[in-house]
Amino acid sequence: AQSVAQPEDQVNVAEGNPLTVKCTYSVSGNPYLFWYVQYPNRGLQFLLKYITGDNLVKGSYGFEAEFNKSQTSFHLKKPSALVSDSALYFCAVSSLYNFNKFYFGSGTKLNVKP
Amino acid sequence: DTGVSQNPRHKITKRGQNVTFRCDPISEHNRLYWYRQTLGQGPEFLTYFQNEAQLEKSRLLSDRFSAERPKGSFSTLEIQRTEQGDSAMYLCASSLTGTSGNTGELFFGEGSRLTVL
């Protein structure tokens, strides 16, 4: 069965500090991993993806994520958080084995305080 | 604007009525997905199309739900005899499947919020 777990409902961080939003996955076949961000009353926006190659991928707005196959994780990171990063973040997984259906985690609310 | 467009953005209806949502994907995208999102949850897969073919429907999708993509362009999602439990945000997304079979990232519309009274 394919699934994504985001173990933290909420992450609080002070502006300027590094942030990490956690994601673990379970999927048959090679995983394709994605992060999306959702601002209030807006659609989901793509941040970054891992398909193959370098385990560290860089995306929009200074975010990056590291694919760890042995730990089946794909944590989202940013070296220095901004108040404007406050939003809801979703991890998603897909694979050719499940015909490219995307499975989403339940989301993590990121609060960045000034 | 060349993004994914959904209409209407908000729909309030009485229980038992039928509703229809429309999605216009990014024009060159061959895949179109419908998801449902409730408060505090991530998007749940409902169905998807490769061009005009509906390839899979989730078990979440009861017989009251039907989706079409008649010419491989826009899609409609109809809910018949709505129930209060159908209240949710209905999200449409599109993507481009490459020659390797891998699907690129999803591009989402802003969603259609359904409230069933």
Coordinates of C-alpha atoms in Angstrom, one line a residue:
Chain A
A1 CA 0.0 0.0 0.0
Q2 CA 1.1 3.5 -0.8
S3 CA 1.1 6.1 2.0
V4 CA 2.7 9.2 3.3
A5 CA 3.2 10.2 6.9
Q6 CA 3.8 13.7 8.2
P7 CA 4.3 13.1 11.9
E8 CA 4.0 16.7 13.0
D9 CA 0.7 18.5 12.8
Q10 CA 2.5 21.8 13.5
V11 CA 6.1 23.1 13.5
N12 CA 7.0 26.4 15.2
V13 CA 10.2 28.2 14.4
A14 CA 11.6 31.6 14.9
E15 CA 12.4 33.8 11.9
G16 CA 16.0 33.3 10.8
N17 CA 16.3 29.9 12.3
P18 CA 16.5 26.7 10.2
L19 CA 13.4 24.7 9.7
T20 CA 12.6 21.0 9.0
V21 CA 9.3 19.5 8.1
K22 CA 9.3 15.8 8.2
C23 CA 7.9 13.2 5.8
T24 CA 8.2 9.5 5.5
Y25 CA 6.6 7.3 2.8
S26 CA 5.7 3.8 1.8
V27 CA 5.4 2.9 -1.8
S28 CA 5.9 0.0 -4.2
G29 CA 8.7 0.6 -6.7
N30 CA 10.9 3.6 -7.0
P31 CA 9.3 6.6 -5.3
Y32 CA 8.7 10.0 -6.9
L33 CA 8.5 12.5 -4.0
F34 CA 7.0 16.0 -3.9
W35 CA 6.5 18.9 -1.6
Y36 CA 3.6 21.3 -2.0
V37 CA 2.7 24.4 0.0
Q38 CA -0.8 25.8 0.5
Y39 CA -1.5 29.3 1.6
P40 CA -4.9 30.2 3.1
N41 CA -7.7 30.1 0.5
R42 CA -5.2 29.2 -2.2
G43 CA -4.5 26.1 -4.2
L44 CA -1.5 23.9 -3.6
Q45 CA 1.7 25.1 -5.1
F46 CA 4.6 22.9 -6.2
L47 CA 7.8 23.4 -4.3
L48 CA 10.2 20.7 -5.3
K49 CA 10.5 17.0 -6.4
Y50 CA 12.8 14.1 -6.3
I51 CA 12.6 11.7 -9.2
T52 CA 16.1 10.3 -9.5
G53 CA 19.7 11.4 -9.2
D54 CA 21.1 13.6 -6.4
N55 CA 19.5 12.9 -3.1
L56 CA 19.5 16.6 -2.2
V57 CA 17.0 18.6 -4.3
K58 CA 16.5 22.3 -4.3
G59 CA 13.2 24.1 -5.0
S60 CA 11.4 27.3 -4.9
Y61 CA 11.7 30.0 -2.2
G62 CA 15.0 28.6 -0.9
F63 CA 13.6 25.2 0.2
E64 CA 15.4 22.0 -0.2
A65 CA 14.7 18.4 0.6
E66 CA 16.8 15.3 1.1
F67 CA 15.8 11.8 -0.1
N68 CA 16.9 9.1 2.2
K69 CA 16.1 5.7 0.8
S70 CA 17.1 3.6 3.8
Q71 CA 14.9 5.7 6.1
T72 CA 12.2 6.2 3.5
S73 CA 12.2 9.8 4.3
F74 CA 12.0 13.1 2.3
H75 CA 12.3 15.9 4.9
L76 CA 11.8 19.5 3.8
K77 CA 14.4 22.0 5.0
K78 CA 15.3 25.7 4.8
P79 CA 18.4 27.2 6.3
S80 CA 16.7 30.5 7.4
A81 CA 13.0 30.7 7.9
L82 CA 10.9 33.8 6.9
V83 CA 7.6 34.8 8.4
S84 CA 6.2 34.6 4.9
D85 CA 7.0 30.8 4.9
S86 CA 4.1 30.3 7.4
A87 CA 1.7 28.0 5.5
L88 CA 0.5 24.4 5.3
Y89 CA 3.0 22.0 3.7
F90 CA 2.1 18.7 2.1
C91 CA 4.4 15.8 1.2
A92 CA 3.2 13.5 -1.7
V93 CA 4.5 10.3 -3.2
S94 CA 3.9 8.6 -6.6
S95 CA 5.4 5.8 -8.6
L96 CA 5.1 4.1 -11.9
Y97 CA 4.0 1.0 -10.0
N98 CA 0.8 2.7 -8.9
F99 CA 0.3 4.4 -12.3
N100 CA 1.3 7.8 -11.1
K101 CA -1.4 8.3 -8.6
F102 CA -0.3 10.9 -6.0
Y103 CA -0.8 10.1 -2.3
F104 CA -0.6 13.1 0.0
G105 CA 0.2 13.3 3.7
S106 CA -2.1 15.0 6.1
G107 CA -0.1 18.2 6.1
T108 CA 2.1 20.2 8.6
K109 CA 1.3 23.7 9.6
L110 CA 4.5 25.8 9.7
N111 CA 4.4 28.8 12.0
V112 CA 7.3 31.2 11.7
K113 CA 7.3 33.9 14.4
P114 CA 9.1 37.2 14.1
Chain B
D1 CA -3.6 33.2 -17.1
T2 CA -2.5 29.7 -18.2
G3 CA -2.9 27.9 -14.9
V4 CA -5.6 25.4 -13.9
S5 CA -9.0 27.0 -13.6
Q6 CA -11.9 25.7 -11.6
N7 CA -15.5 26.9 -11.5
P8 CA -17.5 27.7 -9.5
R9 CA -15.1 28.6 -6.6
H10 CA -17.9 28.2 -4.1
K11 CA -21.2 26.3 -4.2
I12 CA -23.8 26.2 -1.5
T13 CA -26.6 23.7 -2.1
K14 CA -29.3 21.9 -0.2
R15 CA -29.1 18.2 0.5
G16 CA -30.4 16.1 -2.3
Q17 CA -29.6 18.6 -5.1
N18 CA -27.1 17.9 -7.9
V19 CA -24.0 20.0 -8.4
T20 CA -21.4 20.1 -11.2
F21 CA -17.9 21.5 -11.1
R22 CA -15.7 22.3 -14.1
C23 CA -12.0 22.2 -14.5
D24 CA -9.9 23.6 -17.3
P25 CA -6.4 22.2 -17.1
I26 CA -3.2 23.6 -18.5
S27 CA -3.7 23.2 -22.3
E28 CA -0.8 20.8 -23.1
H29 CA -1.3 18.6 -20.1
N30 CA -2.5 15.1 -20.9
R31 CA -3.4 14.0 -17.3
L32 CA -6.2 15.5 -15.2
Y33 CA -6.9 14.5 -11.6
W34 CA -9.7 15.2 -9.1
Y35 CA -9.0 15.3 -5.4
R36 CA -11.1 16.0 -2.4
Q37 CA -9.8 17.9 0.6
T38 CA -11.5 18.3 4.0
L39 CA -10.4 20.6 6.8
G40 CA -7.2 19.4 8.4
Q41 CA -6.5 16.7 5.9
G42 CA -4.4 16.2 2.8
P43 CA -6.0 15.8 -0.7
E44 CA -7.6 12.5 -1.2
F45 CA -7.5 11.0 -4.7
L46 CA -10.8 10.6 -6.4
T47 CA -10.1 9.9 -10.1
Y48 CA -7.9 10.7 -13.0
F49 CA -7.9 10.9 -16.8
Q50 CA -5.2 10.3 -19.4
N51 CA -6.5 12.4 -22.2
E52 CA -10.2 11.5 -22.4
A53 CA -9.9 8.1 -20.8
Q54 CA -10.8 7.8 -17.2
L55 CA -8.2 5.3 -16.0
E56 CA -9.1 4.9 -12.3
K57 CA -11.7 5.8 -9.7
S58 CA -11.1 5.7 -6.0
R59 CA -13.3 3.5 -3.8
L60 CA -14.1 6.8 -2.1
L61 CA -16.1 7.7 -5.2
S62 CA -19.6 6.5 -4.7
D63 CA -22.1 5.9 -7.6
R64 CA -23.4 9.4 -7.0
F65 CA -20.1 10.9 -8.3
S66 CA -19.3 10.9 -12.0
A67 CA -16.5 12.6 -13.9
E68 CA -16.0 13.2 -17.6
R69 CA -13.4 14.6 -19.8
P70 CA -15.1 14.4 -23.2
K71 CA -12.5 15.8 -25.5
G72 CA -9.4 15.4 -23.5
S73 CA -9.5 19.0 -22.5
F74 CA -11.8 20.3 -19.7
S75 CA -13.4 18.0 -17.2
T76 CA -16.6 18.0 -15.1
L77 CA -17.3 16.4 -11.8
E78 CA -21.0 15.9 -11.0
I79 CA -22.3 14.9 -7.6
Q80 CA -25.9 13.7 -7.6
R81 CA -28.2 13.8 -4.6
T82 CA -25.7 15.6 -2.4
E83 CA -25.3 14.7 1.2
Q84 CA -23.8 16.8 4.0
G85 CA -20.8 14.5 4.0
D86 CA -20.0 15.7 0.5
S87 CA -19.0 19.1 1.9
A88 CA -15.4 19.6 1.1
M89 CA -13.0 21.4 -1.3
Y90 CA -12.8 19.7 -4.6
L91 CA -9.4 20.1 -6.3
C92 CA -8.5 19.7 -9.9
A93 CA -4.9 19.2 -11.0
S94 CA -3.2 18.5 -14.3
S95 CA 0.2 17.2 -15.3
L96 CA 2.2 16.1 -18.3
T97 CA 3.2 12.5 -18.6
G98 CA 6.6 12.0 -20.3
T99 CA 7.7 9.4 -22.8
S100 CA 9.2 7.4 -20.0
G101 CA 5.7 7.1 -18.4
N102 CA 6.7 9.2 -15.5
T103 CA 4.2 11.9 -14.6
G104 CA 5.5 15.3 -13.8
E105 CA 4.4 17.4 -10.9
L106 CA 0.7 18.2 -10.4
F107 CA -0.5 21.8 -11.0
F108 CA -3.5 22.5 -8.9
G109 CA -6.4 24.9 -9.4
E110 CA -7.7 26.9 -6.5
G111 CA -10.5 24.5 -5.8
S112 CA -14.3 24.5 -5.7
R113 CA -15.6 24.6 -2.2
L114 CA -18.9 22.7 -1.7
T115 CA -21.2 23.3 1.3
V116 CA -24.2 21.0 1.6
L117 CA -26.9 22.3 4.0

